[in-house]
Amino acid sequence: MLDPTDKAAFDGMVTQLREVDPRFCRRVDRMSRPKRRLKTAHAILLWTVAPLCIVYGGWTGLLLAVLAVGYGTYLFNRRNGTSPAPMWWTAPRKHA
């Protein structure tokens, strides 16, 4: 627990940092959000719903299942942020 004077000084520094470098503050704020788990959970949910769509939806359900599997795969691959995950068949190149 901080003293009121220390807390006021800290809040002033944070406010000044937000004014001076808003891009840094956005990156720091983005790190605290649990998007990776959310994207993974949505992907698993879509993959779980896909067979149910096929069983109960007929041809329309098949189309929805294909879309659900495709979007679930997209979310699962993008769960690490904006950088795409490397494909499993690509080998790292060795520089001479």
Short mmCIF file of C-alpha atoms in Angstrom, two decimals:
data_model
loop_
_atom_site.label_atom_id
_atom_site.label_comp_id
_atom_site.label_asym_id
_atom_site.label_seq_id
_atom_site.Cartn_x
_atom_site.Cartn_y
_atom_site.Cartn_z
CA MET A 1 0.00 0.00 0.00
CA LEU A 2 1.36 3.39 -0.97
CA ASP A 3 1.20 6.65 0.92
CA PRO A 4 -1.17 9.18 -0.60
CA THR A 5 1.80 11.36 -1.58
CA ASP A 6 3.62 8.42 -3.19
CA LYS A 7 0.44 7.36 -4.96
CA ALA A 8 -0.07 10.88 -6.30
CA ALA A 9 3.55 10.97 -7.51
CA PHE A 10 3.17 7.57 -9.18
CA ASP A 11 -0.10 8.59 -10.85
CA GLY A 12 1.62 11.73 -12.13
CA MET A 13 4.44 9.68 -13.65
CA VAL A 14 1.97 7.31 -15.30
CA THR A 15 -0.02 10.21 -16.71
CA GLN A 16 3.14 11.82 -18.05
CA LEU A 17 4.25 8.53 -19.63
CA ARG A 18 0.86 8.12 -21.31
CA GLU A 19 1.15 11.62 -22.77
CA VAL A 20 4.77 11.26 -23.89
CA ASP A 21 4.61 7.75 -25.38
CA PRO A 22 1.04 6.55 -26.05
CA ARG A 23 2.25 3.79 -28.41
CA PHE A 24 4.27 2.17 -25.61
CA CYS A 25 1.29 2.38 -23.27
CA ARG A 26 -0.96 0.70 -25.85
CA ARG A 27 1.52 -2.16 -26.18
CA VAL A 28 1.77 -2.57 -22.42
CA ASP A 29 -2.02 -2.50 -22.06
CA ARG A 30 -2.36 -5.06 -24.84
CA MET A 31 -0.06 -7.46 -23.01
CA SER A 32 -2.42 -7.68 -20.05
CA ARG A 33 -5.36 -8.88 -22.13
CA PRO A 34 -5.96 -12.66 -22.26
CA LYS A 35 -6.62 -12.83 -26.02
CA ARG A 36 -4.61 -16.00 -26.57
CA ARG A 37 -6.83 -18.04 -24.29
CA LEU A 38 -9.96 -16.47 -25.71
CA LYS A 39 -8.99 -17.27 -29.31
CA THR A 40 -8.06 -20.83 -28.35
CA ALA A 41 -11.35 -21.31 -26.51
CA HIS A 42 -13.34 -19.98 -29.47
CA ALA A 43 -11.45 -22.27 -31.85
CA ILE A 44 -12.19 -25.33 -29.70
CA LEU A 45 -15.83 -24.30 -29.43
CA LEU A 46 -16.12 -23.96 -33.21
CA TRP A 47 -14.49 -27.37 -33.73
CA THR A 48 -16.89 -28.91 -31.21
CA VAL A 49 -19.97 -27.39 -32.86
CA ALA A 50 -18.97 -28.49 -36.38
CA PRO A 51 -20.01 -32.18 -36.02
CA LEU A 52 -23.30 -31.13 -34.48
CA CYS A 53 -23.97 -28.89 -37.46
CA ILE A 54 -23.35 -31.81 -39.81
CA VAL A 55 -25.60 -34.19 -37.87
CA TYR A 56 -28.52 -31.83 -37.33
CA GLY A 57 -28.16 -29.37 -40.20
CA GLY A 58 -28.08 -31.41 -43.39
CA TRP A 59 -26.42 -29.65 -46.33
CA THR A 60 -26.66 -26.26 -44.68
CA GLY A 61 -25.08 -27.73 -41.56
CA LEU A 62 -22.26 -29.12 -43.67
CA LEU A 63 -21.57 -25.67 -45.06
CA LEU A 64 -21.65 -24.17 -41.56
CA ALA A 65 -19.34 -26.92 -40.29
CA VAL A 66 -16.79 -26.21 -43.01
CA LEU A 67 -16.91 -22.51 -42.18
CA ALA A 68 -16.62 -23.23 -38.44
CA VAL A 69 -13.61 -25.51 -38.90
CA GLY A 70 -11.95 -23.00 -41.21
CA TYR A 71 -12.48 -20.05 -38.90
CA GLY A 72 -11.48 -22.12 -35.86
CA THR A 73 -8.22 -23.00 -37.60
CA TYR A 74 -7.67 -19.34 -38.45
CA LEU A 75 -8.23 -18.31 -34.81
CA PHE A 76 -5.98 -21.06 -33.52
CA ASN A 77 -3.15 -20.04 -35.87
CA ARG A 78 -3.53 -16.34 -34.96
CA ARG A 79 -3.63 -16.84 -31.18
CA ASN A 80 -0.03 -15.62 -30.75
CA GLY A 81 -0.80 -12.10 -31.89
CA THR A 82 -0.29 -10.62 -35.32
CA SER A 83 2.67 -12.79 -36.28
CA PRO A 84 1.56 -15.94 -38.08
CA ALA A 85 2.74 -19.25 -36.71
CA PRO A 86 5.27 -21.05 -38.91
CA MET A 87 4.00 -24.08 -40.75
CA TRP A 88 5.10 -27.42 -39.37
CA TRP A 89 6.66 -28.54 -42.65
CA THR A 90 8.99 -25.56 -42.98
CA ALA A 91 12.47 -26.22 -41.77
CA PRO A 92 14.61 -23.36 -40.52
CA ARG A 93 17.29 -22.33 -43.00
CA LYS A 94 20.89 -22.55 -41.97
CA HIS A 95 22.97 -19.60 -43.10
CA ALA A 96 26.49 -20.36 -44.22
#
